[in-house]
XYZ file of C-alpha atoms in Angstrom:
286
model
C -20.232 -28.136 17.641
C -18.880 -26.012 20.487
C -19.845 -22.745 18.824
C -16.479 -21.611 17.496
C -16.627 -18.877 14.881
C -14.082 -20.536 12.606
C -10.617 -22.072 12.457
C -8.191 -19.511 13.810
C -5.047 -21.417 12.838
C -4.806 -24.418 10.546
C -1.232 -25.728 10.743
C -0.638 -26.799 7.164
C 2.840 -28.175 7.912
C 1.184 -31.326 9.216
C 0.331 -32.131 5.597
C 4.063 -32.255 4.922
C 5.176 -33.996 8.122
C 2.635 -36.806 8.031
C 3.858 -38.308 4.769
C 7.014 -39.423 3.001
C 6.397 -37.481 -0.197
C 5.417 -33.857 -0.599
C 1.713 -33.217 -1.243
C 0.977 -32.044 -4.757
C -0.976 -28.896 -5.481
C -4.041 -30.971 -6.368
C -3.820 -32.945 -3.126
C -3.623 -29.719 -1.145
C -6.612 -28.277 -2.991
C -8.645 -31.357 -2.071
C -7.678 -31.185 1.606
C -8.301 -27.450 1.974
C -11.642 -27.702 0.175
C -12.744 -30.484 2.489
C -11.814 -28.383 5.522
C -13.644 -25.322 4.228
C -16.687 -27.415 3.403
C -16.737 -28.898 6.909
C -16.716 -25.398 8.418
C -19.935 -24.515 6.596
C -19.119 -20.934 5.687
C -17.070 -20.091 8.772
C -13.635 -18.628 8.007
C -10.543 -20.830 8.036
C -7.110 -19.288 8.519
C -4.497 -21.464 6.813
C -0.943 -20.872 7.946
C 1.546 -21.623 5.196
C 4.101 -24.301 6.011
C 6.048 -23.588 9.205
C 8.781 -26.220 9.066
C 12.127 -26.448 10.830
C 15.202 -25.766 8.674
C 16.365 -29.392 8.797
C 13.080 -30.504 7.202
C 13.176 -27.681 4.645
C 16.744 -28.634 3.792
C 15.741 -32.237 3.189
C 13.048 -31.111 0.737
C 15.493 -28.868 -1.103
C 18.353 -31.396 -0.876
C 20.463 -28.938 1.067
C 22.912 -29.722 3.824
C 21.519 -28.629 7.191
C 21.273 -30.180 10.629
C 19.912 -27.211 12.543
C 16.625 -27.542 14.391
C 16.018 -23.836 14.857
C 12.556 -22.448 14.120
C 11.329 -21.907 10.578
C 13.695 -19.672 8.619
C 12.524 -17.787 5.531
C 16.150 -17.288 4.452
C 16.282 -20.933 3.412
C 13.143 -20.523 1.298
C 14.355 -17.313 -0.329
C 17.593 -18.963 -1.471
C 16.091 -22.241 -2.685
C 14.220 -22.601 -5.972
C 12.592 -25.937 -4.932
C 11.245 -24.388 -1.722
C 10.014 -21.306 -3.546
C 8.164 -23.611 -5.923
C 6.711 -25.488 -2.954
C 5.430 -22.201 -1.548
C 3.956 -21.191 -4.914
C 2.049 -24.459 -5.124
C 0.661 -24.026 -1.632
C -0.497 -20.479 -2.332
C -2.139 -21.596 -5.574
C -3.877 -24.433 -3.729
C -5.315 -22.088 -1.100
C -6.575 -19.609 -3.705
C -8.256 -22.432 -5.606
C -9.754 -24.050 -2.514
C -11.201 -20.718 -1.379
C -14.049 -21.180 -3.866
C -15.422 -23.634 -1.279
C -15.583 -21.115 1.581
C -13.914 -18.112 3.240
C -10.190 -18.813 3.592
C -7.418 -16.601 4.914
C -3.673 -16.981 4.350
C -1.390 -16.511 7.355
C 2.361 -16.107 6.863
C 4.535 -17.382 9.745
C 7.590 -15.771 11.326
C 7.871 -12.655 9.201
C 10.899 -10.759 10.480
C 11.823 -8.572 7.515
C 9.991 -6.585 4.869
C 11.846 -8.536 2.186
C 9.988 -11.674 3.283
C 6.622 -9.953 3.051
C 7.528 -8.570 -0.369
C 8.393 -12.079 -1.583
C 5.091 -13.444 -0.265
C 3.013 -10.728 -1.912
C 4.901 -11.065 -5.189
C 4.260 -14.807 -5.097
C 0.557 -14.194 -4.495
C 0.379 -11.800 -7.429
C 2.161 -14.334 -9.636
C -0.193 -17.121 -8.510
C -3.290 -15.084 -9.298
C -2.038 -14.203 -12.768
C -1.086 -17.822 -13.461
C -4.480 -19.148 -12.366
C -6.239 -16.639 -14.610
C -4.085 -17.673 -17.575
C -4.804 -21.335 -16.897
C -8.531 -20.719 -16.537
C -8.692 -22.307 -13.073
C -11.417 -21.208 -10.655
C -10.025 -19.359 -7.649
C -10.681 -16.472 -5.271
C -8.211 -13.649 -5.975
C -8.950 -11.517 -2.914
C -8.190 -14.012 -0.128
C -7.155 -11.994 2.968
C -3.466 -12.224 3.841
C -2.059 -11.844 7.330
C 1.285 -11.862 9.097
C 2.274 -13.678 12.267
C 4.109 -11.508 14.780
C 6.453 -13.889 16.595
C 9.665 -11.957 17.265
C 10.198 -8.597 19.019
C 11.704 -6.994 15.898
C 8.397 -7.476 14.068
C 6.328 -5.533 16.597
C 7.481 -2.015 15.603
C 6.969 -2.955 11.941
C 3.228 -3.553 12.328
C 2.287 -0.011 11.339
C 4.367 -0.286 8.171
C 3.185 -3.769 7.220
C -0.438 -2.815 7.879
C -0.367 -1.004 4.538
C 0.252 -4.343 2.782
C -1.729 -6.973 4.713
C -5.282 -7.525 5.914
C -4.766 -8.789 9.467
C -2.205 -9.784 12.090
C -1.851 -12.806 14.353
C 0.308 -12.736 17.459
C 2.135 -16.017 18.041
C 2.587 -15.452 21.748
C 4.436 -18.687 22.546
C 7.338 -17.871 20.233
C 7.153 -14.149 20.949
C 7.417 -14.775 24.690
C 10.412 -17.080 24.276
C 12.189 -14.690 21.912
C 11.470 -11.702 24.147
C 12.848 -13.449 27.222
C 15.872 -14.927 25.457
C 14.785 -18.519 26.053
C 14.302 -21.663 23.995
C 10.681 -22.791 24.278
C 11.799 -26.368 23.515
C 14.142 -26.379 26.519
C 12.202 -28.122 29.332
C 13.970 -26.078 32.002
C 13.562 -22.709 30.311
C 9.999 -23.385 29.177
C 8.860 -23.573 32.786
C 9.952 -19.967 33.261
C 8.110 -18.594 30.238
C 5.080 -16.502 31.127
C 3.067 -14.657 28.499
C 1.650 -12.421 31.239
C 5.102 -10.906 31.744
C 4.527 -7.118 31.719
C 6.971 -6.746 28.836
C 4.912 -9.182 26.771
C 1.696 -7.336 27.517
C 3.321 -4.134 26.296
C 4.382 -5.826 23.065
C 0.820 -7.065 22.561
C -0.563 -3.615 23.352
C 1.805 -1.988 20.856
C 0.847 -4.477 18.141
C -2.874 -4.003 18.689
C -2.618 -0.209 18.855
C -0.640 0.084 15.618
C -2.841 -2.436 13.800
C -6.074 -0.810 14.933
C -4.803 2.602 13.901
C -4.660 1.141 10.396
C -8.055 -0.562 10.912
C -6.547 -4.050 10.787
C -7.709 -6.771 13.224
C -5.412 -8.747 15.506
C -5.869 -12.314 16.697
C -3.799 -14.193 19.256
C -2.604 -17.778 19.000
C -0.830 -19.339 21.954
C -1.148 -20.649 25.473
C -2.071 -17.227 26.837
C -5.403 -17.432 24.981
C -6.189 -20.773 26.636
C -5.486 -19.394 30.124
C -8.652 -17.827 31.620
C -6.605 -14.981 33.088
C -4.657 -14.594 29.868
C -7.854 -14.468 27.826
C -9.189 -11.744 30.118
C -5.961 -9.782 29.667
C -6.216 -10.064 25.889
C -9.778 -8.757 25.857
C -8.656 -5.835 28.014
C -5.887 -5.168 25.482
C -8.575 -5.065 22.754
C -7.408 -8.129 20.837
C -10.089 -8.915 18.253
C -10.136 -12.719 18.387
C -8.510 -15.656 20.156
C -7.393 -18.957 18.657
C -7.217 -21.893 21.053
C -6.948 -25.658 20.738
C -10.280 -27.484 20.698
C -9.824 -29.039 24.197
C -9.366 -25.550 25.722
C -12.127 -23.824 23.778
C -14.925 -24.398 26.296
C -12.785 -23.167 29.205
C -11.775 -19.987 27.394
C -15.313 -19.285 26.259
C -16.664 -19.776 29.779
C -14.030 -17.431 31.190
C -15.136 -14.659 28.839
C -18.896 -15.194 28.944
C -20.637 -11.974 29.891
C -17.478 -9.872 29.756
C -17.624 -6.735 27.648
C -14.431 -4.928 26.609
C -15.802 -1.583 27.768
C -16.387 -2.918 31.272
C -12.750 -3.905 31.733
C -11.114 -0.996 29.927
C -9.670 0.166 33.242
C -7.655 -3.054 33.413
C -5.435 -2.104 30.502
C -3.528 0.803 32.089
C -3.339 -1.070 35.380
C -1.818 -4.148 33.722
C 0.671 -2.103 31.754
C 1.906 -0.473 34.968
C 2.699 -3.793 36.663
C 6.337 -4.796 37.204
C 5.882 -8.579 37.445
C 3.744 -11.351 35.981
C 2.684 -12.160 39.531
C 1.335 -8.638 39.886
C -0.559 -8.966 36.612
C -2.130 -12.246 37.717
C -3.160 -10.811 41.079
C -4.807 -7.881 39.320
C -6.690 -10.172 36.937
C -7.756 -12.535 39.712
C -9.181 -9.590 41.609
C -11.173 -8.513 38.580
C -12.538 -12.033 38.034
C -13.786 -12.349 41.599
C -15.508 -8.955 41.657
């Protein structure tokens, strides 16, 4: 209703957290199809489950009490969790007959993780063909860039995926050595930190060199100044929560990337987030 071009990030883990039993493949197919139908032909990016290790461990009946962010190592060493991932991938491929879906893989830190994901996709496609189930085999696959170590890998991974999504909340916390769940530390996190802008710039440059688009998910996209910075850095699309959509859209109305191209080198030369904000404020008021 507000004019959004699609769903930039559907957090599928809520399907797992909101119930006592795991959703079956058929239940997931039904839910994803309903979502795609509601969007009336607009693309929906479905992020595969991004669950904390303690929750993953409970599904796999493993012993774990850690509450660290999602960890692919647990999935790669657990047959039950690998099966859970296979079912989710199958469900998305099947639901994609209802509308344009995209698969987004969270917290990829190593090429081995991406290889596992792509092998699982290939297996799922072959299995669905054998079973005679309708599906879309060429659903675009993307990677979330959420840790600094992933940024220099973008050029390499671009050969294997269709798009990238920057998870700036986690990337900012990881880059600054802070826990985003710590109420004291979280107040010091600023995605307009010059170091963060350089990480974003590097990601976009390497992805665009391979002709792959980059979206941004995170609080920076919901900040009018942050959104302006992202456009200047040539990010292709922004994903914001529904309550912030109107504000972000208003902040960017009438702005053309070519008109603010001079902002990019100026931002990247700044030493502090305060300097970046002052620069952006000056551009907004001109």
